[in-house]
Every structure is written in C-alpha cells, then in structure tokens.
Tab-separated table of C-alpha atoms in Angstrom:
chain	number	residue	atom	x	y	z
E	1	MET	CA	-9.767	7.789	-2.753
E	2	LYS	CA	-8.728	6.002	-5.908
E	3	LYS	CA	-11.310	6.227	-8.669
E	4	ILE	CA	-11.095	4.415	-11.975
E	5	ARG	CA	-12.953	5.813	-14.940
E	6	ALA	CA	-13.441	9.443	-14.005
E	7	MET	CA	-16.018	9.785	-16.761
E	8	ILE	CA	-18.715	8.705	-14.326
E	9	LEU	CA	-18.255	12.023	-12.577
E	10	ALA	CA	-19.261	13.961	-15.679
E	11	ALA	CA	-21.557	16.930	-15.294
E	12	SER	CA	-24.611	14.875	-16.136
E	13	LEU	CA	-24.166	12.946	-12.869
E	14	LEU	CA	-23.147	15.715	-10.483
E	15	ALA	CA	-26.622	15.896	-8.983
E	16	ILE	CA	-26.746	12.206	-8.097
E	17	ASN	CA	-26.660	11.169	-4.457
E	18	THR	CA	-26.899	7.403	-4.212
E	19	ALA	CA	-26.339	4.461	-1.894
E	20	CYS	CA	-26.297	0.838	-2.866
E	21	GLU	CA	-29.734	-0.052	-1.651
E	22	THR	CA	-31.364	2.666	-3.781
E	23	ASP	CA	-30.943	4.361	-7.134
E	24	ALA	CA	-31.572	7.950	-8.157
E	25	THR	CA	-32.858	9.656	-11.282
E	26	LEU	CA	-31.993	13.173	-12.420
E	27	ASP	CA	-34.782	15.663	-11.965
E	28	GLU	CA	-34.427	16.763	-15.594
E	29	THR	CA	-33.506	14.063	-18.082
E	30	ARG	CA	-32.444	14.624	-21.647
E	31	VAL	CA	-33.400	11.112	-22.752
E	32	ALA	CA	-36.830	9.601	-22.327
E	33	GLU	CA	-36.576	6.675	-19.942
E	34	VAL	CA	-38.515	3.592	-20.872
E	35	ALA	CA	-36.922	1.016	-18.540
E	36	ALA	CA	-34.116	1.066	-15.990
E	37	PRO	CA	-31.270	-1.437	-16.310
E	38	SER	CA	-30.963	-4.356	-13.925
E	39	ILE	CA	-27.525	-5.199	-12.499
E	40	SER	CA	-26.504	-7.828	-9.958
E	41	LEU	CA	-23.328	-8.794	-8.107
E	42	GLN	CA	-23.390	-12.566	-8.393
E	43	SER	CA	-20.303	-13.455	-6.368
E	44	VAL	CA	-17.180	-12.180	-4.634
E	45	THR	CA	-14.132	-14.446	-4.366
E	46	VAL	CA	-11.134	-13.429	-2.262
E	47	ASN	CA	-7.581	-14.683	-2.829
E	48	LYS	CA	-5.443	-13.112	-0.095
E	49	TYR	CA	-5.590	-9.394	-0.996
E	50	THR	CA	-7.264	-9.689	-4.401
E	51	ALA	CA	-11.029	-9.829	-4.798
E	52	SER	CA	-12.777	-11.105	-7.944
E	53	PHE	CA	-16.285	-9.820	-8.679
E	54	THR	CA	-18.732	-11.476	-11.089
E	55	ILE	CA	-21.478	-9.114	-12.242
E	56	ASP	CA	-24.508	-9.711	-14.436
E	57	LEU	CA	-26.193	-7.046	-16.519
E	58	ASN	CA	-29.599	-8.693	-16.523
E	59	GLU	CA	-31.348	-5.907	-18.446
E	60	LYS	CA	-29.596	-3.182	-20.431
E	61	GLY	CA	-32.483	-0.750	-19.986
E	62	THR	CA	-33.710	2.020	-22.249
E	63	PRO	CA	-31.650	4.148	-22.606
E	64	GLU	CA	-29.033	1.426	-22.390
E	65	ALA	CA	-26.392	1.229	-19.685
E	66	TYR	CA	-23.110	2.484	-21.139
E	67	GLU	CA	-20.885	1.531	-18.211
E	68	CYS	CA	-20.955	-1.161	-15.526
E	69	GLY	CA	-18.644	-2.194	-12.737
E	70	VAL	CA	-18.321	-2.362	-8.967
E	71	LEU	CA	-18.139	0.140	-6.140
E	72	ILE	CA	-15.823	-1.019	-3.327
E	73	SER	CA	-15.777	0.752	0.011
E	74	THR	CA	-14.819	0.294	3.640
E	75	GLU	CA	-18.174	1.856	4.481
E	76	ALA	CA	-21.291	-0.287	4.651
E	77	GLN	CA	-23.061	1.665	1.904
E	78	PRO	CA	-20.732	2.179	-1.074
E	79	ASP	CA	-21.379	5.239	-3.213
E	80	LEU	CA	-19.552	7.390	-5.742
E	81	ASN	CA	-17.876	9.454	-3.035
E	82	ASN	CA	-16.525	6.759	-0.694
E	83	SER	CA	-15.619	3.975	-3.100
E	84	THR	CA	-12.934	2.658	-5.364
E	85	ILE	CA	-14.682	2.355	-8.722
E	86	VAL	CA	-13.682	-0.452	-11.079
E	87	ALA	CA	-15.335	-0.527	-14.496
E	88	ALA	CA	-15.939	-3.759	-16.416
E	89	ASP	CA	-15.876	-4.686	-20.075
E	90	MET	CA	-19.534	-5.546	-20.613
E	91	SER	CA	-19.283	-6.823	-24.186
E	92	GLU	CA	-21.162	-9.806	-22.743
E	93	SER	CA	-23.968	-9.801	-20.226
E	94	GLN	CA	-21.640	-11.200	-17.529
E	95	ALA	CA	-18.146	-10.048	-16.569
E	96	THR	CA	-15.569	-10.834	-13.901
E	97	ILE	CA	-13.238	-8.098	-12.708
E	98	GLN	CA	-10.560	-7.933	-10.022
E	99	ALA	CA	-9.179	-5.424	-7.541
E	100	THR	CA	-6.161	-5.698	-5.246
E	101	LEU	CA	-7.024	-4.183	-1.886
E	102	ALA	CA	-5.560	-3.444	1.538
E	103	PRO	CA	-4.798	-6.551	3.626
E	104	GLY	CA	-6.795	-7.453	6.713
E	105	THR	CA	-9.689	-5.140	5.880
E	106	THR	CA	-13.445	-5.625	5.599
E	107	PHE	CA	-14.922	-4.191	2.406
E	108	TYR	CA	-18.412	-3.703	1.024
E	109	ALA	CA	-19.160	-3.927	-2.680
E	110	CYS	CA	-22.046	-3.583	-5.088
E	111	ALA	CA	-22.389	-3.656	-8.851
E	112	TYR	CA	-23.431	-0.507	-10.693
E	113	ALA	CA	-24.768	0.409	-14.119
E	114	LEU	CA	-24.819	3.899	-15.669
E	115	THR	CA	-27.284	5.224	-18.210
E	116	ALA	CA	-27.731	8.711	-19.581
E	117	ASN	CA	-30.195	9.311	-16.770
E	118	ARG	CA	-29.212	7.383	-13.702
E	119	ILE	CA	-26.972	5.028	-11.773
E	120	VAL	CA	-28.492	1.717	-10.724
E	121	THR	CA	-26.850	-0.432	-8.059
E	122	SER	CA	-27.184	-3.986	-6.766
E	123	ASP	CA	-27.384	-5.426	-3.290
E	124	VAL	CA	-24.243	-5.069	-1.174
E	125	LYS	CA	-21.896	-7.969	-0.389
E	126	SER	CA	-19.227	-7.797	2.313
E	127	PHE	CA	-15.874	-9.595	2.369
E	128	THR	CA	-12.568	-9.447	4.241
E	129	THR	CA	-9.076	-9.645	2.802
E	130	GLU	CA	-6.447	-11.829	4.444
E	131	SER	CA	-4.214	-10.255	7.077
E	132	HIS	CA	-0.696	-9.488	5.870
E	133	TYR	CA	2.174	-11.605	7.197
E	134	LEU	CA	3.837	-8.377	8.347
E	135	GLY	CA	0.681	-6.611	9.440
E	136	ASP	CA	2.070	-5.746	12.895
E	137	PHE	CA	5.172	-4.124	11.422
E	138	LEU	CA	3.975	-2.155	8.409
E	139	GLY	CA	3.298	1.563	8.436
E	140	LYS	CA	4.740	4.596	10.159
E	141	LYS	CA	7.273	3.844	12.896
E	142	THR	CA	9.943	5.520	15.029
E	143	LEU	CA	13.583	4.470	14.793
E	144	ASN	CA	15.605	5.127	17.946
E	145	GLY	CA	19.244	4.588	18.778
E	146	TYR	CA	22.579	6.272	19.426
E	147	ASN	CA	23.469	8.504	16.472
E	148	LEU	CA	27.185	7.836	15.988
E	149	SER	CA	27.409	10.529	13.314
E	150	LEU	CA	26.859	13.286	15.885
E	151	GLU	CA	29.201	14.363	18.657
E	152	GLY	CA	28.397	12.589	21.897
E	153	SER	CA	26.322	9.957	20.082
E	154	PRO	CA	22.970	11.315	21.281
E	155	VAL	CA	19.748	9.335	21.034
E	156	VAL	CA	17.948	10.853	18.061
E	157	PRO	CA	14.536	9.470	17.026
E	158	VAL	CA	13.819	9.257	13.295
E	159	ASN	CA	10.371	9.032	11.750
E	160	VAL	CA	10.394	6.104	9.323
E	161	GLU	CA	7.958	3.847	7.520
E	162	ILE	CA	8.028	0.140	6.753
E	163	VAL	CA	6.526	-0.632	3.345
E	164	ALA	CA	5.620	-4.119	2.152
E	165	ASP	CA	7.139	-5.627	-0.963
E	166	GLU	CA	4.437	-6.181	-3.590
E	167	GLN	CA	5.771	-9.594	-4.615
E	168	ASP	CA	7.112	-11.170	-1.416
E	169	GLU	CA	5.067	-10.798	1.759
E	170	LYS	CA	8.088	-11.609	3.955
E	171	THR	CA	10.075	-8.695	2.514
E	172	ALA	CA	9.630	-5.037	3.444
E	173	TYR	CA	11.535	-1.778	3.044
E	174	LEU	CA	12.570	0.706	5.709
E	175	THR	CA	12.066	4.198	4.288
E	176	GLY	CA	12.554	7.707	5.670
E	177	LEU	CA	16.276	7.659	6.520
E	178	SER	CA	18.429	10.646	5.534
E	179	SER	CA	22.084	11.626	5.728
E	180	PHE	CA	23.615	13.126	8.872
E	181	ALA	CA	26.915	13.854	7.077
E	182	GLY	CA	26.212	17.560	6.585
E	183	VAL	CA	24.384	17.083	3.290
E	184	THR	CA	20.721	16.946	2.365
E	185	LEU	CA	20.295	13.453	1.007
E	186	PRO	CA	17.330	11.114	1.461
E	187	LEU	CA	18.693	7.584	1.674
E	188	GLU	CA	17.397	4.714	-0.380
E	189	PRO	CA	15.047	2.196	1.309
E	190	VAL	CA	16.655	-0.574	3.343
E	191	LYS	CA	15.545	-4.045	2.300
E	192	MET	CA	14.525	-6.253	5.246
E	193	ILE	CA	13.535	-9.919	5.225
E	194	PHE	CA	11.327	-11.078	8.097
E	195	ASP	CA	11.183	-14.533	9.668
E	196	LEU	CA	8.440	-14.184	12.252
E	197	GLU	CA	8.562	-17.858	13.172
E	198	ASN	CA	12.181	-17.487	14.320
E	199	GLY	CA	11.840	-13.893	15.506
E	200	THR	CA	14.440	-12.407	13.173
E	201	VAL	CA	14.739	-9.605	10.624
E	202	THR	CA	17.660	-9.649	8.192
E	203	ILE	CA	19.076	-6.724	6.240
E	204	PRO	CA	20.812	-8.597	3.402
E	205	ASP	CA	24.434	-7.889	2.519
E	206	ASN	CA	25.476	-6.041	-0.649
E	207	GLN	CA	22.872	-3.283	-0.572
E	208	VAL	CA	25.025	-0.785	-2.486
E	209	ILE	CA	23.494	2.454	-3.795
E	210	ASN	CA	25.203	4.322	-6.636
E	211	GLU	CA	24.872	7.907	-5.416
E	212	PRO	CA	26.449	10.251	-8.030
E	213	ASN	CA	27.108	13.331	-5.879
E	214	TYR	CA	29.015	11.965	-2.882
E	215	GLY	CA	29.905	8.464	-3.994
E	216	PRO	CA	28.263	5.037	-3.722
E	217	TYR	CA	27.243	3.968	-0.242
E	218	GLN	CA	26.468	0.592	1.292
E	219	TYR	CA	24.318	-0.536	4.195
E	220	CYS	CA	26.579	-2.310	6.672
E	221	MET	CA	27.286	-2.590	10.428
E	222	ILE	CA	29.559	-1.222	13.135
E	223	ASP	CA	30.829	-2.758	16.356
E	224	PRO	CA	29.591	-0.290	18.997
E	225	ASN	CA	32.475	-1.223	21.310
E	226	THR	CA	35.411	-0.966	18.880
E	227	GLY	CA	34.027	1.236	16.112
E	228	GLN	CA	35.032	-1.365	13.520
E	229	LEU	CA	32.907	-1.367	10.384
E	230	TYR	CA	32.017	-4.642	8.736
E	231	SER	CA	29.681	-6.037	6.088
E	232	GLY	CA	27.523	-9.123	5.900
E	233	ASP	CA	23.917	-9.987	6.655
E	234	ASN	CA	22.694	-7.721	9.443
E	235	VAL	CA	20.470	-10.000	11.532
E	236	GLY	CA	18.175	-8.305	14.024
E	237	SER	CA	15.627	-9.636	16.459
E	238	ILE	CA	11.926	-9.156	17.077
E	239	GLN	CA	10.519	-8.665	20.559
E	240	GLY	CA	6.782	-8.211	20.487
E	241	LYS	CA	6.236	-5.556	17.828
E	242	THR	CA	9.708	-4.025	18.218
E	243	ILE	CA	12.581	-4.640	15.785
E	244	ASN	CA	16.123	-4.521	17.190
E	245	PHE	CA	19.474	-4.224	15.417
E	246	GLU	CA	22.862	-3.860	17.099
E	247	SER	CA	23.734	-1.248	14.466
E	248	LEU	CA	22.816	0.152	11.062
E	249	VAL	CA	25.259	2.146	8.911
E	250	ALA	CA	25.040	3.743	5.444
E	251	LEU	CA	28.747	4.039	4.568
E	252	ILE	CA	30.238	5.777	1.521
E	253	VAL	CA	32.490	3.124	-0.030
E	254	GLU	CA	34.064	4.777	-3.088
E	255	GLY	CA	35.476	8.147	-4.134
E	256	GLY	CA	36.903	11.000	-2.129
E	257	ASN	CA	34.309	10.566	0.639
E	258	ALA	CA	34.974	6.849	1.118
E	259	GLY	CA	34.765	5.905	4.780
E	260	VAL	CA	32.325	8.686	5.704
E	261	PRO	CA	28.953	7.426	6.999
E	262	HIS	CA	25.757	9.110	5.909
E	263	PHE	CA	23.986	7.332	8.759
E	264	ALA	CA	25.407	5.385	11.692
E	265	TYR	CA	23.212	4.195	14.559
E	266	ALA	CA	23.969	1.794	17.377
E	267	PHE	CA	21.462	-0.228	19.399
E	268	VAL	CA	18.643	0.454	16.992
E	269	THR	CA	14.992	-0.085	17.841
E	270	ILE	CA	12.114	0.350	15.405
E	271	GLU	CA	8.614	0.426	16.847
C-alpha cells in the first residue's frame, strides 16, 4: 500500500491503533497534553480519477499538530495500515491536496492531524472515481493464437497484461510478450488505440524498437494464407470483451537477423 511521508510511522506512533471515528493517545506521553487538535475534512471533489480534498485545522492543539493530511482507503474505516497517506502543507489553517486514484473505485477518506502524543482524525467521507474508458480491457489477460514461430504452428497461450496510458484514456499497451526465436528477450509493449464506439483496436504502424543485440524489430502483420509479411496499421476487432487480430508479428528488420520474427501469431485473441 502506497504511503507518503513515512515519518508518521516513527517509533513514537507504533503503539497507535486508530480508526477514523476515534482517536488514540499513547499510554505514556513525553509531552504534557493540554488540548487535542481539531481537524476536519471540509469537502471532496472528484475529477475523473483525481480527488481534491480540502481540510481545515480548526485547532492546532497543545502540543501542536506537526503534520496534517488525509487517509484514503478502499475500506470504510481508513487507518494507518490500510490507507494511502497524503500529507498537506499546513502553513495556513486550510489546505487543498490532491491524489490520483484507481478508476471506477469507491474510496473512503478522512483528515488527520499528528501531535507528539496522538493522531486525531475527522469524520469519513466516501466518493467514487469515474470508470475508465477501457475498464473492461485493462489488467491481466491471456493471448491465444497459432504460434507461427514454432513447428506445426501450435496454439500457445501467453500471459499478458493491458496497461492504460496515463495521458490518453483510449490508448493502452500490451505487455508480457517475449521472443520465440531461441533467445531470451522480453519484447517492448505494443501500443494499441481503442475505438469502443466502432468496435476496433488499432496497433499503429511504425512501432520500431532499436534492440542492440539482435537488431531492430518492428511490429507488423502476416497473411496467414500466404505467409507474406506487411506493415501498416493493424486493425483488430472487439467482440464483447475479447480483442481479435488476424495476426501480430515482431519482425527483425535490420542487421544479420533481418527477416527473423521474434514473435509471429495468427488469429490472435486477447481475453
């Protein structure tokens, strides 16, 4: 679980067990406590996959709170063990901080304040991030097809993963392919552009990888009937949650190994 600002896990807080509707005080404190701080989570605003949190440190307390922020969890009661922890710059009594989170997920958040003695938390607010355009296609998948690099072109399943592009929600990358040309070589991700409205997935032309050991290779296509290799946009189709391509080839295009495919599959399905 990602945690920002590991200092909150210092030895002075190891004995704390807290949930957002309560706070806890160490049994033995080194600093006399006069008043606990007061912290509130005023608002949560969601923009697709990014949440903005406005927190108010209403009372600094004595001893004063030295760190404030939010706990964000998929569990209904966020705490130090199940949350992403995002600290805020509390040079003012109010601060707004952001976190980019998993798409299509319900989260629970509360504000927190740390003193030398305790952690104090606010009420919990829940929110849900927007579903990703490619939500049905992201994650671990199985690629099937006829492996043209092996004698007899057997059907060989390959464990792959489709990873979303951070900037363009219609673009994703097929990862997990490796060479079948007698060498140990993980292949670079295959860029794919999705058009769900028209039911197509396109592997754009000119995906050339400069591989120094065996020569540059390019993602291209093969005619399963004639064995002819050709380049261009490789346009596949979507049926339900299954992606189909007539072929997918990673072909060495320069050097002494030119013409040798690292990977050559016909009648590809990814699901």
